[in-house]
Short mmCIF file of C-alpha atoms and ligand atoms in Angstrom, two decimals:
data_model
loop_
_atom_site.label_atom_id
_atom_site.label_comp_id
_atom_site.label_asym_id
_atom_site.label_seq_id
_atom_site.Cartn_x
_atom_site.Cartn_y
_atom_site.Cartn_z
CA MET C 23 13.62 14.17 23.63
CA LYS C 24 14.82 10.85 25.01
CA THR C 25 17.86 10.56 27.25
CA LEU C 26 21.33 9.78 25.92
CA GLU C 27 21.14 6.28 27.40
CA GLU C 28 17.77 5.61 25.76
CA TYR C 29 19.08 6.74 22.40
CA ILE C 30 22.20 4.59 22.86
CA ALA C 31 20.02 1.50 23.41
CA LEU C 32 17.97 2.27 20.29
CA ALA C 33 21.08 3.01 18.23
CA ALA C 34 22.70 -0.29 19.22
CA GLU C 35 19.62 -2.06 17.95
CA SER C 36 19.19 -0.28 14.63
CA HIS C 37 22.85 0.30 13.73
CA GLY C 38 23.93 -3.17 14.81
CA HIS C 39 26.61 -2.13 17.25
CA ILE C 40 27.49 0.72 19.51
CA CYS C 41 30.60 2.67 18.61
CA PRO C 42 32.13 6.11 19.26
CA GLY C 43 30.55 7.36 16.02
CA GLN C 44 27.09 6.49 17.31
CA ILE C 45 27.62 8.43 20.52
CA LEU C 46 28.96 11.38 18.55
CA GLY C 47 25.98 11.27 16.18
CA ILE C 48 23.44 11.07 19.00
CA ARG C 49 25.02 13.96 20.86
CA MET C 50 25.39 15.96 17.66
CA ALA C 51 21.68 15.60 16.93
CA ILE C 52 20.57 16.40 20.48
CA PHE C 53 22.83 19.47 20.51
CA GLY C 54 21.69 20.58 17.05
CA LEU C 55 17.99 20.16 17.76
CA ARG C 56 18.19 21.95 21.13
CA SER C 57 20.07 24.78 19.42
CA ILE C 58 17.19 25.41 17.02
CA GLY C 59 14.67 25.15 19.84
CA VAL C 60 13.35 21.67 19.10
CA ASP C 61 12.89 19.65 22.27
CA ASP C 62 10.64 16.95 20.88
CA PRO C 63 11.80 15.69 17.48
CA VAL C 64 8.85 13.29 17.26
CA LYS C 65 6.35 16.12 17.57
CA ALA C 66 8.42 18.30 15.23
CA ARG C 67 9.12 15.61 12.65
CA LYS C 68 7.15 17.29 9.87
CA ARG C 69 9.14 20.49 10.15
CA LEU C 70 12.61 19.03 10.53
CA LEU C 71 15.14 18.64 7.77
CA THR C 72 18.67 17.37 8.33
CA PHE C 73 21.69 17.49 6.06
CA VAL C 74 24.41 14.96 6.82
CA GLU C 75 27.89 15.30 5.37
CA ILE C 76 29.18 11.75 5.69
CA ASP C 77 27.94 8.20 5.16
CA ARG C 78 29.42 6.66 8.29
CA CYS C 79 28.31 5.56 11.76
CA ALA C 80 27.38 9.00 13.09
CA THR C 81 24.84 9.49 10.31
CA ASP C 82 22.70 6.55 11.43
CA ALA C 83 22.53 8.05 14.90
CA VAL C 84 21.64 11.50 13.57
CA SER C 85 18.81 9.94 11.60
CA LEU C 86 17.63 7.98 14.64
CA VAL C 87 17.43 11.01 16.94
CA THR C 88 15.95 13.46 14.44
CA GLY C 89 13.60 10.97 12.81
CA CYS C 90 14.76 12.43 9.48
CA ARG C 91 15.01 9.76 6.83
CA LEU C 92 16.16 9.49 3.26
CA GLY C 93 12.88 7.92 2.17
CA LYS C 94 10.95 10.84 3.60
CA ARG C 95 13.21 13.41 1.92
CA SER C 96 13.86 14.89 5.35
CA LEU C 97 17.42 13.52 5.41
CA LYS C 98 19.75 14.94 2.79
CA TYR C 99 23.09 13.26 2.21
CA LEU C 100 25.93 15.41 0.96
CA ASP C 101 29.12 13.55 0.15
CA TYR C 102 31.60 15.89 1.85
CA GLY C 103 33.37 13.33 4.02
CA LYS C 104 32.87 15.34 7.22
CA VAL C 105 31.35 14.33 10.53
CA ALA C 106 28.93 17.23 10.47
CA ALA C 107 25.22 17.84 10.12
CA THR C 108 22.89 20.77 9.62
CA PHE C 109 19.54 20.84 11.37
CA VAL C 110 16.76 22.95 9.89
CA ASP C 111 13.38 23.89 11.34
CA LEU C 112 11.28 24.51 8.24
CA GLU C 113 8.67 26.40 10.23
CA THR C 114 10.89 28.98 11.89
CA GLY C 115 13.72 28.88 9.35
CA ARG C 116 16.17 28.40 12.19
CA ALA C 117 19.16 26.27 11.26
CA VAL C 118 22.49 25.27 12.77
CA ARG C 119 25.42 23.31 11.46
CA VAL C 120 27.20 21.13 14.00
CA ALA C 121 30.64 19.78 13.13
CA ALA C 122 32.68 17.36 15.20
CA ARG C 123 35.91 18.99 16.36
CA ASP C 124 39.06 17.34 15.12
CA ASP C 125 40.71 17.65 18.53
CA ALA C 126 37.79 15.90 20.28
CA ARG C 127 39.28 12.50 19.53
CA ALA C 128 42.61 13.27 21.22
CA LYS C 129 40.84 14.86 24.18
CA ALA C 130 38.58 11.82 24.52
CA LYS C 131 41.49 9.41 24.43
CA ALA C 132 43.28 11.32 27.18
CA MET C 133 40.23 11.27 29.43
CA PHE C 134 40.26 7.66 30.60
CA PRO C 135 43.93 6.65 30.35
CA ALA C 136 43.41 3.68 32.66
CA MET C 137 41.01 1.96 30.26
CA ALA C 138 42.75 -0.73 28.20
CA ASP C 139 40.34 -0.62 25.27
CA ALA C 140 41.00 2.64 23.40
CA ALA C 141 37.72 2.60 21.49
CA GLN C 142 35.77 1.98 24.68
CA ALA C 143 37.60 4.83 26.39
CA GLN C 144 36.77 7.11 23.47
CA LEU C 145 33.14 6.03 23.59
CA GLU C 146 32.82 6.67 27.32
CA ALA C 147 34.47 10.05 26.94
CA TYR C 148 32.07 11.07 24.15
CA LYS C 149 29.20 10.41 26.56
CA VAL C 150 30.40 12.93 29.12
CA MET C 151 32.44 15.56 27.26
CA GLU C 152 31.08 19.09 27.02
CA ASN C 153 29.31 20.02 23.79
CA ASP C 154 31.89 22.76 23.24
CA ASP C 155 34.71 20.23 23.42
CA LEU C 156 32.99 17.90 20.98
CA PHE C 157 31.51 20.28 18.44
CA ASN C 158 31.71 23.56 16.62
CA LEU C 159 28.33 25.20 16.18
CA GLN C 160 27.36 27.65 13.46
CA ALA C 161 24.06 29.40 12.90
CA VAL C 162 23.36 29.05 9.19
CA ARG C 163 20.77 29.80 6.55
CA VAL C 164 19.88 27.05 4.10
CA LYS C 165 18.26 27.90 0.80
CA LEU C 166 15.75 25.19 0.04
CA LYS C 167 14.07 24.75 -3.30
CA PRO C 168 10.44 23.58 -3.40
CA GLU C 169 11.52 20.50 -5.37
CA ASP C 170 13.81 19.44 -2.49
CA LEU C 171 11.14 19.46 0.20
CA PRO C 172 9.23 16.49 1.59
CA GLY C 173 5.75 15.85 0.27
CA ARG C 174 4.35 14.81 -3.08
CA PRO C 175 6.64 14.99 -6.12
CA ARG C 176 6.52 18.46 -7.69
CA SER C 177 6.97 17.11 -11.21
CA ARG C 178 7.53 13.93 -13.15
CA VAL C 179 8.86 13.55 -16.68
CA THR C 180 9.93 10.60 -18.80
CA CYS C 181 13.46 10.40 -20.16
CA ALA C 182 13.39 10.59 -23.95
CA GLN C 183 16.21 8.08 -24.21
CA CYS C 184 15.74 5.30 -21.60
CA GLY C 185 12.04 5.84 -20.88
CA GLU C 186 12.51 5.89 -17.12
CA GLY C 187 10.55 8.37 -15.02
CA VAL C 188 12.32 11.27 -13.31
CA ASN C 189 10.83 13.09 -10.32
CA ASP C 190 11.24 16.57 -8.92
CA GLY C 191 13.09 18.40 -11.66
CA ARG C 192 16.14 16.15 -11.70
CA GLU C 193 15.97 15.90 -15.49
CA ARG C 194 18.42 17.58 -17.86
CA ARG C 195 17.62 19.42 -21.06
CA VAL C 196 20.00 18.50 -23.84
CA GLY C 197 19.13 20.36 -27.02
CA ASP C 198 15.40 19.87 -27.39
CA ARG C 199 15.36 16.58 -25.50
CA VAL C 200 14.48 15.94 -21.86
CA LEU C 201 16.84 13.32 -20.45
CA CYS C 202 17.54 11.70 -17.12
CA ARG C 203 20.94 12.49 -15.62
CA SER C 204 22.31 9.11 -16.65
CA CYS C 205 21.39 9.55 -20.30
CA ALA C 206 22.64 13.15 -20.17
CA GLY C 207 26.14 11.84 -19.43
CA GLU C 208 26.17 11.60 -15.63
CA ARG C 209 25.90 7.83 -15.53
CA TYR C 210 27.64 6.23 -12.54
CA TYR C 211 27.26 2.68 -13.85
CA GLU C 212 28.00 0.76 -17.01
CA VAL C 213 25.34 -1.55 -18.42
CA VAL C 214 26.80 -5.01 -19.05
CA ALA C 215 23.58 -6.89 -19.89
CA THR C 216 19.86 -6.17 -20.06
CA GLY C 217 16.97 -8.53 -19.53
CA GLY C 218 14.73 -10.20 -17.00
CA GLU C 219 14.44 -13.55 -15.32
CA ASP C 220 12.12 -14.82 -18.06
CA SER C 221 14.66 -14.18 -20.80
CA GLY C 222 17.19 -16.33 -18.99
CA PHE C 223 19.11 -13.26 -17.91
CA ARG C 224 21.87 -14.04 -15.48
CA ILE C 225 24.28 -11.61 -13.95
CA GLN C 226 27.67 -12.32 -15.40
CA ASP C 227 30.96 -11.63 -13.78
CA PRO C 228 31.85 -8.32 -15.40
CA GLY C 229 35.39 -9.56 -15.75
CA HIS C 230 37.14 -7.50 -13.13
CA LYS C 231 39.88 -9.45 -11.43
CA GLU C 232 39.54 -7.40 -8.27
CA GLY C 233 36.55 -5.88 -6.54
CA PRO C 234 36.50 -2.28 -5.38
CA LYS C 235 39.58 -1.50 -3.38
CA ARG C 236 39.19 -1.03 0.34
CA VAL C 237 41.08 1.79 1.94
CA SER C 238 41.90 0.93 5.50
ZN1 ZN U 315 29.28 2.13 14.06
ZN1 ZN U 316 17.43 8.15 -19.36
#
């Protein structure tokens, strides 16, 4: 395991900036890994699996420290909107869930009252606060299906409707047809045009006056 400062330098590079969320994510991962007895995430990378519960700053840092990545199927993203992560050692079955405490932010802000920049004060506090003040830790058991594990795809079928391939049992059976989730009614997009560059296909403005709304 690298030191906090080493991870901070790496995180600044890969995430693009350093922020309180990065510090929290780094510390969360170090705490989680140590709690399941993993001291060298690089050596243990083939047996580590991490679930993250939010798609914000802390997640990049968790991925950096654990080495778990979406493209390797060792990072699982669950859209729960919580700064929390579960660290699993596939070999021993040991797993812990680490969640950021809601009161950690207030505690952090009170720690360096002389600092003018509130975010900087929070960041510095996150570096030195006790794990118990930052996080709640739970020992957990995670049921993993073979089709969720890293490694070669367990299966591949072709959707009877769109013809696209579907890996690892993500297909749906509708009547006697095997469909992808989109064709089975779980489509998250709307097709506005189909074609390729050769057919002169150009992406048209779909006609929305406003883009997606930002919530600040
Ligand atoms: Zn950030
Ligand atoms: Zn389909």
